[in-house]
Amino acid sequence: MSVHRSGTAHHPRLLAVGILLAAFSLLSAHPAPAATTPARGSAHMGMGVLAHDGQNGTPRTRATQTEGVDVSSHQGNVAWSTLWSSGVKWAYAKASEGTYYTNPYFAQQYNGSYAVGMIRGAYHFATPDTTTGATQANYFVDNGGGWSRDGRTLPGALDIEWNPYGAACYGKSQSAMISWISSFLTQYKARTGRDAVIYTATSWWTQCTGDYGGFGAANPLWIARYAADPGTLPAGWSYYTMWQYTSSGPTVGDHDKFNGALDRVQALANG
C-alpha cells in the first residue's frame, strides 16, 4: 500500500516559481542605486540650497526690497511680460558654466528681460575643479557675461556653491578655493572694469573658504537662503545686496530680493 508523505514532494514548476519570487523579493528589498550625478552643464544657481540648507519659512515683507528672478536653461523661453506685470524688475540669466557650456536660451532670457523693461545681468556657474578662475572669467565674458554702461545692465555674477558633480568644495583646500575665486574676480574686473557679484550660501562659504572675509569691500554679495531672513552673512559683508529666497516662486522658481528700492538696482547697473 502506497503512503502519501505530505510536504516531501516538490513539483519542478512550483520550485521554479518559488525561486523567481525569492529573487524578486531580494530586488525589491535592495533596489539598484539611482544615478544622482547630473550631466555637466545642467547646474544652476541655488542647485544645492535645499539639499544642504533646507527651507525654513518665507521672507518677511519689506517695502524697500525690489523683486527679481534668476533663470537658466531649465526655464527655457521665459514669459517675461508675465513676470514684469507681477512686479519683477530685475533678472539674471545663466550665461556659462566652466569652459564647456553656454546656455542655449541665454539670448531669449537676457534680451527678453531687457525688452520688457527689466534691469538684467548674467551669471557664471563656477567649476573650480576644471580650469583656472581667470580662464573661466574670460569664457564668461566671451559668452555673454560682459558689462555695458547702458544703465540697465548689472555686473556679472559668480555663482560659487556646492559642487553638483562631486565633492562639495571641488577637491580644493580652503586656501586654494580663495585663490581660485580671487583669480576669477581679478580677471573679470580686468576685462569689464566692474567688480563681479558673488552668489553663495553662508554654510558653503564657511566650509570651503574657511569663512574668508577679503572680498566684502569690493564685491556685492548675493546670498542664498530659503527662510524668513537671510541669516548670518559670510565674513567680510555687513549687508547683502541680493537675496535668493526661494526656488518655488511664481512663473519661474528662483525669486530674489534686491536690498533696496529700484533706484539702488539702477545704481548698481550704472557702476
PDB file of C-alpha atoms in Angstrom:
ATOM      1  CA  MET A   1       0.000   0.000   0.000  1.00  0.00           C
ATOM      2  CA  SER A   2       1.397   3.403  -1.008  1.00  0.00           C
ATOM      3  CA  VAL A   3       1.755   6.059   1.641  1.00  0.00           C
ATOM      4  CA  HIS A   4       1.495   9.806   0.831  1.00  0.00           C
ATOM      5  CA  ARG A   5       4.013  11.867   2.777  1.00  0.00           C
ATOM      6  CA  SER A   6       2.805  15.495   2.816  1.00  0.00           C
ATOM      7  CA  GLY A   7       5.451  18.147   2.091  1.00  0.00           C
ATOM      8  CA  THR A   8       8.135  15.832   0.764  1.00  0.00           C
ATOM      9  CA  ALA A   9       7.450  16.109  -2.999  1.00  0.00           C
ATOM     10  CA  HIS A  10       8.439  19.230  -4.987  1.00  0.00           C
ATOM     11  CA  HIS A  11       6.893  19.841  -8.390  1.00  0.00           C
ATOM     12  CA  PRO A  12       9.535  21.357 -10.782  1.00  0.00           C
ATOM     13  CA  ARG A  13       7.239  24.227 -11.825  1.00  0.00           C
ATOM     14  CA  LEU A  14       6.432  25.142  -8.249  1.00  0.00           C
ATOM     15  CA  LEU A  15      10.139  25.113  -7.407  1.00  0.00           C
ATOM     16  CA  ALA A  16      10.911  27.475 -10.305  1.00  0.00           C
ATOM     17  CA  VAL A  17       8.140  29.877  -9.256  1.00  0.00           C
ATOM     18  CA  GLY A  18       9.499  29.885  -5.730  1.00  0.00           C
ATOM     19  CA  ILE A  19      12.996  30.770  -6.919  1.00  0.00           C
ATOM     20  CA  LEU A  20      11.646  33.640  -9.053  1.00  0.00           C
ATOM     21  CA  LEU A  21       9.585  35.015  -6.179  1.00  0.00           C
ATOM     22  CA  ALA A  22      12.611  34.917  -3.907  1.00  0.00           C
ATOM     23  CA  ALA A  23      14.697  36.771  -6.491  1.00  0.00           C
ATOM     24  CA  PHE A  24      12.066  39.491  -6.924  1.00  0.00           C
ATOM     25  CA  SER A  25      11.854  39.834  -3.161  1.00  0.00           C
ATOM     26  CA  LEU A  26      15.592  40.438  -2.926  1.00  0.00           C
ATOM     27  CA  LEU A  27      15.486  43.012  -5.728  1.00  0.00           C
ATOM     28  CA  SER A  28      12.668  44.950  -4.107  1.00  0.00           C
ATOM     29  CA  ALA A  29      14.420  44.916  -0.751  1.00  0.00           C
ATOM     30  CA  HIS A  30      17.678  46.145  -2.283  1.00  0.00           C
ATOM     31  CA  PRO A  31      16.843  48.329  -5.317  1.00  0.00           C
ATOM     32  CA  ALA A  32      19.688  49.352  -7.594  1.00  0.00           C
ATOM     33  CA  PRO A  33      21.038  52.787  -6.672  1.00  0.00           C
ATOM     34  CA  ALA A  34      19.746  55.568  -8.909  1.00  0.00           C
ATOM     35  CA  ALA A  35      22.202  57.761 -10.763  1.00  0.00           C
ATOM     36  CA  THR A  36      22.370  61.012  -8.802  1.00  0.00           C
ATOM     37  CA  THR A  37      25.153  62.904 -10.584  1.00  0.00           C
ATOM     38  CA  PRO A  38      23.628  65.351 -13.073  1.00  0.00           C
ATOM     39  CA  ALA A  39      25.017  65.975 -16.527  1.00  0.00           C
ATOM     40  CA  ARG A  40      27.746  68.597 -16.872  1.00  0.00           C
ATOM     41  CA  GLY A  41      26.217  71.921 -17.857  1.00  0.00           C
ATOM     42  CA  SER A  42      22.936  71.344 -16.038  1.00  0.00           C
ATOM     43  CA  ALA A  43      23.901  73.191 -12.847  1.00  0.00           C
ATOM     44  CA  HIS A  44      22.038  76.348 -11.902  1.00  0.00           C
ATOM     45  CA  MET A  45      22.002  78.989  -9.213  1.00  0.00           C
ATOM     46  CA  GLY A  46      20.817  77.558  -5.905  1.00  0.00           C
ATOM     47  CA  MET A  47      21.001  73.955  -7.064  1.00  0.00           C
ATOM     48  CA  GLY A  48      22.305  72.751  -3.718  1.00  0.00           C
ATOM     49  CA  VAL A  49      20.485  75.038  -1.298  1.00  0.00           C
ATOM     50  CA  LEU A  50      17.518  72.824  -0.440  1.00  0.00           C
ATOM     51  CA  ALA A  51      19.642  69.709  -0.037  1.00  0.00           C
ATOM     52  CA  HIS A  52      22.226  71.354   2.208  1.00  0.00           C
ATOM     53  CA  ASP A  53      20.438  74.199   3.997  1.00  0.00           C
ATOM     54  CA  GLY A  54      16.771  73.272   3.613  1.00  0.00           C
ATOM     55  CA  GLN A  55      13.839  75.684   3.598  1.00  0.00           C
ATOM     56  CA  ASN A  56      12.663  77.499   6.726  1.00  0.00           C
ATOM     57  CA  GLY A  57       9.800  79.889   6.028  1.00  0.00           C
ATOM     58  CA  THR A  58       9.192  82.744   3.617  1.00  0.00           C
ATOM     59  CA  PRO A  59      10.556  86.309   3.699  1.00  0.00           C
ATOM     60  CA  ARG A  60       9.024  88.999   5.834  1.00  0.00           C
ATOM     61  CA  THR A  61       7.655  91.867   3.721  1.00  0.00           C
ATOM     62  CA  ARG A  62       9.939  94.875   3.430  1.00  0.00           C
ATOM     63  CA  ALA A  63       8.932  97.926   1.410  1.00  0.00           C
ATOM     64  CA  THR A  64      12.462  98.751   0.315  1.00  0.00           C
ATOM     65  CA  GLN A  65      13.156  95.469  -1.481  1.00  0.00           C
ATOM     66  CA  THR A  66      12.867  95.030  -5.241  1.00  0.00           C
ATOM     67  CA  GLU A  67      11.753  91.709  -6.696  1.00  0.00           C
ATOM     68  CA  GLY A  68      13.976  89.821  -9.126  1.00  0.00           C
ATOM     69  CA  VAL A  69      14.438  86.370 -10.665  1.00  0.00           C
ATOM     70  CA  ASP A  70      17.303  84.204 -11.866  1.00  0.00           C
ATOM     71  CA  VAL A  71      16.937  81.749 -14.737  1.00  0.00           C
ATOM     72  CA  SER A  72      18.877  79.102 -16.632  1.00  0.00           C
ATOM     73  CA  SER A  73      18.189  76.626 -19.427  1.00  0.00           C
ATOM     74  CA  HIS A  74      15.804  74.782 -17.085  1.00  0.00           C
ATOM     75  CA  GLN A  75      13.246  77.576 -17.592  1.00  0.00           C
ATOM     76  CA  GLY A  76      13.556  77.601 -21.391  1.00  0.00           C
ATOM     77  CA  ASN A  77      11.824  80.556 -23.031  1.00  0.00           C
ATOM     78  CA  VAL A  78      10.640  82.714 -20.146  1.00  0.00           C
ATOM     79  CA  ALA A  79       7.331  84.645 -20.034  1.00  0.00           C
ATOM     80  CA  TRP A  80       8.983  87.965 -19.254  1.00  0.00           C
ATOM     81  CA  SER A  81       5.874  90.089 -19.713  1.00  0.00           C
ATOM     82  CA  THR A  82       4.080  87.968 -17.092  1.00  0.00           C
ATOM     83  CA  LEU A  83       6.946  88.429 -14.640  1.00  0.00           C
ATOM     84  CA  TRP A  84       7.104  92.169 -15.328  1.00  0.00           C
ATOM     85  CA  SER A  85       3.371  92.505 -14.683  1.00  0.00           C
ATOM     86  CA  SER A  86       3.776  90.640 -11.386  1.00  0.00           C
ATOM     87  CA  GLY A  87       6.315  93.177 -10.144  1.00  0.00           C
ATOM     88  CA  VAL A  88       9.650  91.617 -11.112  1.00  0.00           C
ATOM     89  CA  LYS A  89      12.037  94.429 -12.076  1.00  0.00           C
ATOM     90  CA  TRP A  90      15.432  92.749 -12.461  1.00  0.00           C
ATOM     91  CA  ALA A  91      16.778  89.405 -13.658  1.00  0.00           C
ATOM     92  CA  TYR A  92      19.933  87.366 -14.057  1.00  0.00           C
ATOM     93  CA  ALA A  93      20.352  84.647 -16.695  1.00  0.00           C
ATOM     94  CA  LYS A  94      22.935  81.884 -16.655  1.00  0.00           C
ATOM     95  CA  ALA A  95      25.419  82.523 -19.445  1.00  0.00           C
ATOM     96  CA  SER A  96      28.049  79.843 -18.909  1.00  0.00           C
ATOM     97  CA  GLU A  97      29.498  77.057 -16.801  1.00  0.00           C
ATOM     98  CA  GLY A  98      33.141  76.051 -16.563  1.00  0.00           C
ATOM     99  CA  THR A  99      34.650  76.422 -20.036  1.00  0.00           C
ATOM    100  CA  TYR A 100      32.452  73.771 -21.649  1.00  0.00           C
ATOM    101  CA  TYR A 101      28.873  75.048 -21.549  1.00  0.00           C
ATOM    102  CA  THR A 102      26.786  78.007 -22.672  1.00  0.00           C
ATOM    103  CA  ASN A 103      23.053  78.374 -22.047  1.00  0.00           C
ATOM    104  CA  PRO A 104      21.146  77.806 -25.314  1.00  0.00           C
ATOM    105  CA  TYR A 105      18.292  80.013 -24.033  1.00  0.00           C
ATOM    106  CA  PHE A 106      20.577  82.843 -22.950  1.00  0.00           C
ATOM    107  CA  ALA A 107      19.630  85.263 -25.761  1.00  0.00           C
ATOM    108  CA  GLN A 108      15.881  84.914 -25.110  1.00  0.00           C
ATOM    109  CA  GLN A 109      16.368  85.284 -21.380  1.00  0.00           C
ATOM    110  CA  TYR A 110      18.968  88.076 -21.331  1.00  0.00           C
ATOM    111  CA  ASN A 111      17.462  90.147 -24.141  1.00  0.00           C
ATOM    112  CA  GLY A 112      13.852  89.251 -23.347  1.00  0.00           C
ATOM    113  CA  SER A 113      14.063  90.571 -19.798  1.00  0.00           C
ATOM    114  CA  TYR A 114      15.657  93.775 -21.102  1.00  0.00           C
ATOM    115  CA  ALA A 115      12.955  94.183 -23.764  1.00  0.00           C
ATOM    116  CA  VAL A 116      10.134  94.317 -21.194  1.00  0.00           C
ATOM    117  CA  GLY A 117      11.946  96.950 -19.135  1.00  0.00           C
ATOM    118  CA  MET A 118      13.921  94.932 -16.609  1.00  0.00           C
ATOM    119  CA  ILE A 119      17.458  95.598 -15.476  1.00  0.00           C
ATOM    120  CA  ARG A 120      19.345  92.440 -16.369  1.00  0.00           C
ATOM    121  CA  GLY A 121      22.628  90.647 -15.767  1.00  0.00           C
ATOM    122  CA  ALA A 122      24.404  87.365 -16.494  1.00  0.00           C
ATOM    123  CA  TYR A 123      25.905  84.752 -14.187  1.00  0.00           C
ATOM    124  CA  HIS A 124      28.561  82.055 -14.445  1.00  0.00           C
ATOM    125  CA  PHE A 125      28.357  78.709 -12.631  1.00  0.00           C
ATOM    126  CA  ALA A 126      31.867  78.104 -11.325  1.00  0.00           C
ATOM    127  CA  THR A 127      33.573  74.712 -11.574  1.00  0.00           C
ATOM    128  CA  PRO A 128      36.914  75.271  -9.828  1.00  0.00           C
ATOM    129  CA  ASP A 129      37.958  71.675 -10.486  1.00  0.00           C
ATOM    130  CA  THR A 130      38.053  72.026 -14.272  1.00  0.00           C
ATOM    131  CA  THR A 131      40.042  75.162 -15.196  1.00  0.00           C
ATOM    132  CA  THR A 132      41.516  78.247 -13.524  1.00  0.00           C
ATOM    133  CA  GLY A 133      39.465  81.165 -12.277  1.00  0.00           C
ATOM    134  CA  ALA A 134      40.954  83.557 -14.839  1.00  0.00           C
ATOM    135  CA  THR A 135      40.222  81.125 -17.674  1.00  0.00           C
ATOM    136  CA  GLN A 136      36.595  80.829 -16.613  1.00  0.00           C
ATOM    137  CA  ALA A 137      36.253  84.605 -16.238  1.00  0.00           C
ATOM    138  CA  ASN A 138      37.392  85.016 -19.840  1.00  0.00           C
ATOM    139  CA  TYR A 139      34.984  82.329 -21.009  1.00  0.00           C
ATOM    140  CA  PHE A 140      32.156  84.048 -19.144  1.00  0.00           C
ATOM    141  CA  VAL A 141      32.878  87.471 -20.629  1.00  0.00           C
ATOM    142  CA  ASP A 142      33.260  85.984 -24.106  1.00  0.00           C
ATOM    143  CA  ASN A 143      29.866  84.274 -23.848  1.00  0.00           C
ATOM    144  CA  GLY A 144      27.521  86.966 -22.587  1.00  0.00           C
ATOM    145  CA  GLY A 145      28.943  87.897 -19.197  1.00  0.00           C
ATOM    146  CA  GLY A 146      30.272  91.323 -20.112  1.00  0.00           C
ATOM    147  CA  TRP A 147      29.008  94.684 -18.952  1.00  0.00           C
ATOM    148  CA  SER A 148      27.955  97.890 -20.700  1.00  0.00           C
ATOM    149  CA  ARG A 149      27.221 101.305 -19.260  1.00  0.00           C
ATOM    150  CA  ASP A 150      23.659 101.497 -20.567  1.00  0.00           C
ATOM    151  CA  GLY A 151      22.028 101.931 -17.172  1.00  0.00           C
ATOM    152  CA  ARG A 152      20.204  98.618 -17.361  1.00  0.00           C
ATOM    153  CA  THR A 153      22.979  96.005 -17.328  1.00  0.00           C
ATOM    154  CA  LEU A 154      24.142  94.628 -13.987  1.00  0.00           C
ATOM    155  CA  PRO A 155      27.709  93.414 -13.387  1.00  0.00           C
ATOM    156  CA  GLY A 156      28.288  89.716 -13.923  1.00  0.00           C
ATOM    157  CA  ALA A 157      27.762  87.310 -11.028  1.00  0.00           C
ATOM    158  CA  LEU A 158      29.994  84.430  -9.970  1.00  0.00           C
ATOM    159  CA  ASP A 159      27.821  81.536  -8.774  1.00  0.00           C
ATOM    160  CA  ILE A 160      30.103  79.689  -6.349  1.00  0.00           C
ATOM    161  CA  GLU A 161      28.346  76.965  -4.352  1.00  0.00           C
ATOM    162  CA  TRP A 162      28.180  73.216  -3.742  1.00  0.00           C
ATOM    163  CA  ASN A 163      29.591  71.064  -6.500  1.00  0.00           C
ATOM    164  CA  PRO A 164      26.680  69.113  -8.008  1.00  0.00           C
ATOM    165  CA  TYR A 165      29.091  66.766  -9.802  1.00  0.00           C
ATOM    166  CA  GLY A 166      31.265  65.654  -6.881  1.00  0.00           C
ATOM    167  CA  ALA A 167      32.901  66.796  -3.644  1.00  0.00           C
ATOM    168  CA  ALA A 168      31.279  69.951  -2.246  1.00  0.00           C
ATOM    169  CA  CYS A 169      34.462  72.035  -2.391  1.00  0.00           C
ATOM    170  CA  TYR A 170      35.586  70.719  -5.791  1.00  0.00           C
ATOM    171  CA  GLY A 171      38.550  68.932  -4.223  1.00  0.00           C
ATOM    172  CA  LYS A 172      40.193  72.205  -3.199  1.00  0.00           C
ATOM    173  CA  SER A 173      41.604  73.277   0.139  1.00  0.00           C
ATOM    174  CA  GLN A 174      40.209  76.473   1.639  1.00  0.00           C
ATOM    175  CA  SER A 175      43.285  78.472   0.614  1.00  0.00           C
ATOM    176  CA  ALA A 176      43.182  77.072  -2.922  1.00  0.00           C
ATOM    177  CA  MET A 177      39.487  77.960  -3.205  1.00  0.00           C
ATOM    178  CA  ILE A 178      40.162  81.544  -2.103  1.00  0.00           C
ATOM    179  CA  SER A 179      42.920  81.790  -4.718  1.00  0.00           C
ATOM    180  CA  TRP A 180      40.617  80.434  -7.434  1.00  0.00           C
ATOM    181  CA  ILE A 181      37.857  82.926  -6.596  1.00  0.00           C
ATOM    182  CA  SER A 182      40.372  85.779  -6.473  1.00  0.00           C
ATOM    183  CA  SER A 183      41.707  84.794  -9.888  1.00  0.00           C
ATOM    184  CA  PHE A 184      38.212  84.871 -11.383  1.00  0.00           C
ATOM    185  CA  LEU A 185      37.319  88.220  -9.811  1.00  0.00           C
ATOM    186  CA  THR A 186      40.601  89.878 -10.813  1.00  0.00           C
ATOM    187  CA  GLN A 187      40.289  88.788 -14.433  1.00  0.00           C
ATOM    188  CA  TYR A 188      36.625  89.723 -14.624  1.00  0.00           C
ATOM    189  CA  LYS A 189      37.415  93.245 -13.468  1.00  0.00           C
ATOM    190  CA  ALA A 190      40.324  93.479 -15.881  1.00  0.00           C
ATOM    191  CA  ARG A 191      38.012  92.572 -18.760  1.00  0.00           C
ATOM    192  CA  THR A 192      34.952  94.651 -17.801  1.00  0.00           C
ATOM    193  CA  GLY A 193      36.020  97.341 -15.346  1.00  0.00           C
ATOM    194  CA  ARG A 194      33.439  96.057 -12.853  1.00  0.00           C
ATOM    195  CA  ASP A 195      33.658  94.051  -9.651  1.00  0.00           C
ATOM    196  CA  ALA A 196      31.635  90.879 -10.065  1.00  0.00           C
ATOM    197  CA  VAL A 197      28.790  89.979  -7.733  1.00  0.00           C
ATOM    198  CA  ILE A 198      29.426  86.876  -5.593  1.00  0.00           C
ATOM    199  CA  TYR A 199      26.492  84.477  -5.200  1.00  0.00           C
ATOM    200  CA  THR A 200      26.948  81.933  -2.415  1.00  0.00           C
ATOM    201  CA  ALA A 201      25.493  80.399   0.741  1.00  0.00           C
ATOM    202  CA  THR A 202      26.999  81.086   4.163  1.00  0.00           C
ATOM    203  CA  SER A 203      27.339  77.398   5.009  1.00  0.00           C
ATOM    204  CA  TRP A 204      29.198  76.624   1.773  1.00  0.00           C
ATOM    205  CA  TRP A 205      31.401  79.698   2.137  1.00  0.00           C
ATOM    206  CA  THR A 206      32.331  78.699   5.676  1.00  0.00           C
ATOM    207  CA  GLN A 207      33.074  75.114   4.700  1.00  0.00           C
ATOM    208  CA  CYS A 208      35.018  75.782   1.513  1.00  0.00           C
ATOM    209  CA  THR A 209      36.806  79.109   2.170  1.00  0.00           C
ATOM    210  CA  GLY A 210      37.055  78.993   5.962  1.00  0.00           C
ATOM    211  CA  ASP A 211      34.681  81.987   6.052  1.00  0.00           C
ATOM    212  CA  TYR A 212      37.194  84.204   4.265  1.00  0.00           C
ATOM    213  CA  GLY A 213      36.373  87.904   4.609  1.00  0.00           C
ATOM    214  CA  GLY A 214      38.562  89.502   1.980  1.00  0.00           C
ATOM    215  CA  PHE A 215      36.056  90.096  -0.826  1.00  0.00           C
ATOM    216  CA  GLY A 216      33.401  92.055   1.039  1.00  0.00           C
ATOM    217  CA  ALA A 217      34.862  95.512   0.415  1.00  0.00           C
ATOM    218  CA  ALA A 218      34.602  95.303  -3.379  1.00  0.00           C
ATOM    219  CA  ASN A 219      32.244  92.541  -4.449  1.00  0.00           C
ATOM    220  CA  PRO A 220      28.479  92.776  -3.826  1.00  0.00           C
ATOM    221  CA  LEU A 221      27.015  89.781  -2.002  1.00  0.00           C
ATOM    222  CA  TRP A 222      24.127  87.739  -3.358  1.00  0.00           C
ATOM    223  CA  ILE A 223      23.172  85.436  -0.503  1.00  0.00           C
ATOM    224  CA  ALA A 224      21.221  82.182  -0.873  1.00  0.00           C
ATOM    225  CA  ARG A 225      18.883  81.233   1.966  1.00  0.00           C
ATOM    226  CA  TYR A 226      15.307  79.959   1.768  1.00  0.00           C
ATOM    227  CA  ALA A 227      13.963  81.320   5.038  1.00  0.00           C
ATOM    228  CA  ALA A 228      12.262  84.307   6.666  1.00  0.00           C
ATOM    229  CA  ASP A 229      15.507  86.305   6.567  1.00  0.00           C
ATOM    230  CA  PRO A 230      18.973  85.977   5.017  1.00  0.00           C
ATOM    231  CA  GLY A 231      20.507  84.846   8.309  1.00  0.00           C
ATOM    232  CA  THR A 232      24.165  85.193   9.216  1.00  0.00           C
ATOM    233  CA  LEU A 233      26.196  86.533   6.300  1.00  0.00           C
ATOM    234  CA  PRO A 234      29.671  85.355   5.307  1.00  0.00           C
ATOM    235  CA  ALA A 235      32.637  87.183   6.842  1.00  0.00           C
ATOM    236  CA  GLY A 236      33.519  90.488   5.222  1.00  0.00           C
ATOM    237  CA  TRP A 237      29.966  91.528   4.343  1.00  0.00           C
ATOM    238  CA  SER A 238      27.908  93.606   6.754  1.00  0.00           C
ATOM    239  CA  TYR A 239      24.899  93.577   4.429  1.00  0.00           C
ATOM    240  CA  TYR A 240      23.663  91.693   1.379  1.00  0.00           C
ATOM    241  CA  THR A 241      22.916  93.297  -1.987  1.00  0.00           C
ATOM    242  CA  MET A 242      20.684  90.494  -3.288  1.00  0.00           C
ATOM    243  CA  TRP A 243      18.997  87.542  -1.639  1.00  0.00           C
ATOM    244  CA  GLN A 244      17.733  84.397  -3.346  1.00  0.00           C
ATOM    245  CA  TYR A 245      14.899  83.422  -1.024  1.00  0.00           C
ATOM    246  CA  THR A 246      13.038  80.618  -2.838  1.00  0.00           C
ATOM    247  CA  SER A 247      13.257  78.073  -5.637  1.00  0.00           C
ATOM    248  CA  SER A 248       9.472  77.717  -5.909  1.00  0.00           C
ATOM    249  CA  GLY A 249       8.211  81.193  -6.801  1.00  0.00           C
ATOM    250  CA  PRO A 250       5.591  82.086  -9.433  1.00  0.00           C
ATOM    251  CA  THR A 251       6.245  81.798 -13.193  1.00  0.00           C
ATOM    252  CA  VAL A 252       9.882  80.800 -12.642  1.00  0.00           C
ATOM    253  CA  GLY A 253      11.050  79.100  -9.465  1.00  0.00           C
ATOM    254  CA  ASP A 254      14.041  81.158  -8.362  1.00  0.00           C
ATOM    255  CA  HIS A 255      12.990  84.506  -6.898  1.00  0.00           C
ATOM    256  CA  ASP A 256      15.191  87.124  -5.304  1.00  0.00           C
ATOM    257  CA  LYS A 257      15.051  90.349  -3.321  1.00  0.00           C
ATOM    258  CA  PHE A 258      17.290  93.329  -4.023  1.00  0.00           C
ATOM    259  CA  ASN A 259      18.181  95.062  -0.771  1.00  0.00           C
ATOM    260  CA  GLY A 260      16.814  98.464  -1.733  1.00  0.00           C
ATOM    261  CA  ALA A 261      14.354 100.283  -3.957  1.00  0.00           C
ATOM    262  CA  LEU A 262      14.584 100.264  -7.747  1.00  0.00           C
ATOM    263  CA  ASP A 263      16.925 103.260  -7.787  1.00  0.00           C
ATOM    264  CA  ARG A 264      19.512 101.139  -5.922  1.00  0.00           C
ATOM    265  CA  VAL A 265      19.264  98.449  -8.617  1.00  0.00           C
ATOM    266  CA  GLN A 266      19.855 101.173 -11.194  1.00  0.00           C
ATOM    267  CA  ALA A 267      22.817 102.466  -9.188  1.00  0.00           C
ATOM    268  CA  LEU A 268      24.470  99.028  -9.288  1.00  0.00           C
ATOM    269  CA  ALA A 269      23.875  98.840 -13.019  1.00  0.00           C
ATOM    270  CA  ASN A 270      25.426 102.261 -13.551  1.00  0.00           C
ATOM    271  CA  GLY A 271      28.510 101.343 -11.545  1.00  0.00           C
TER     272      GLY A 271
END
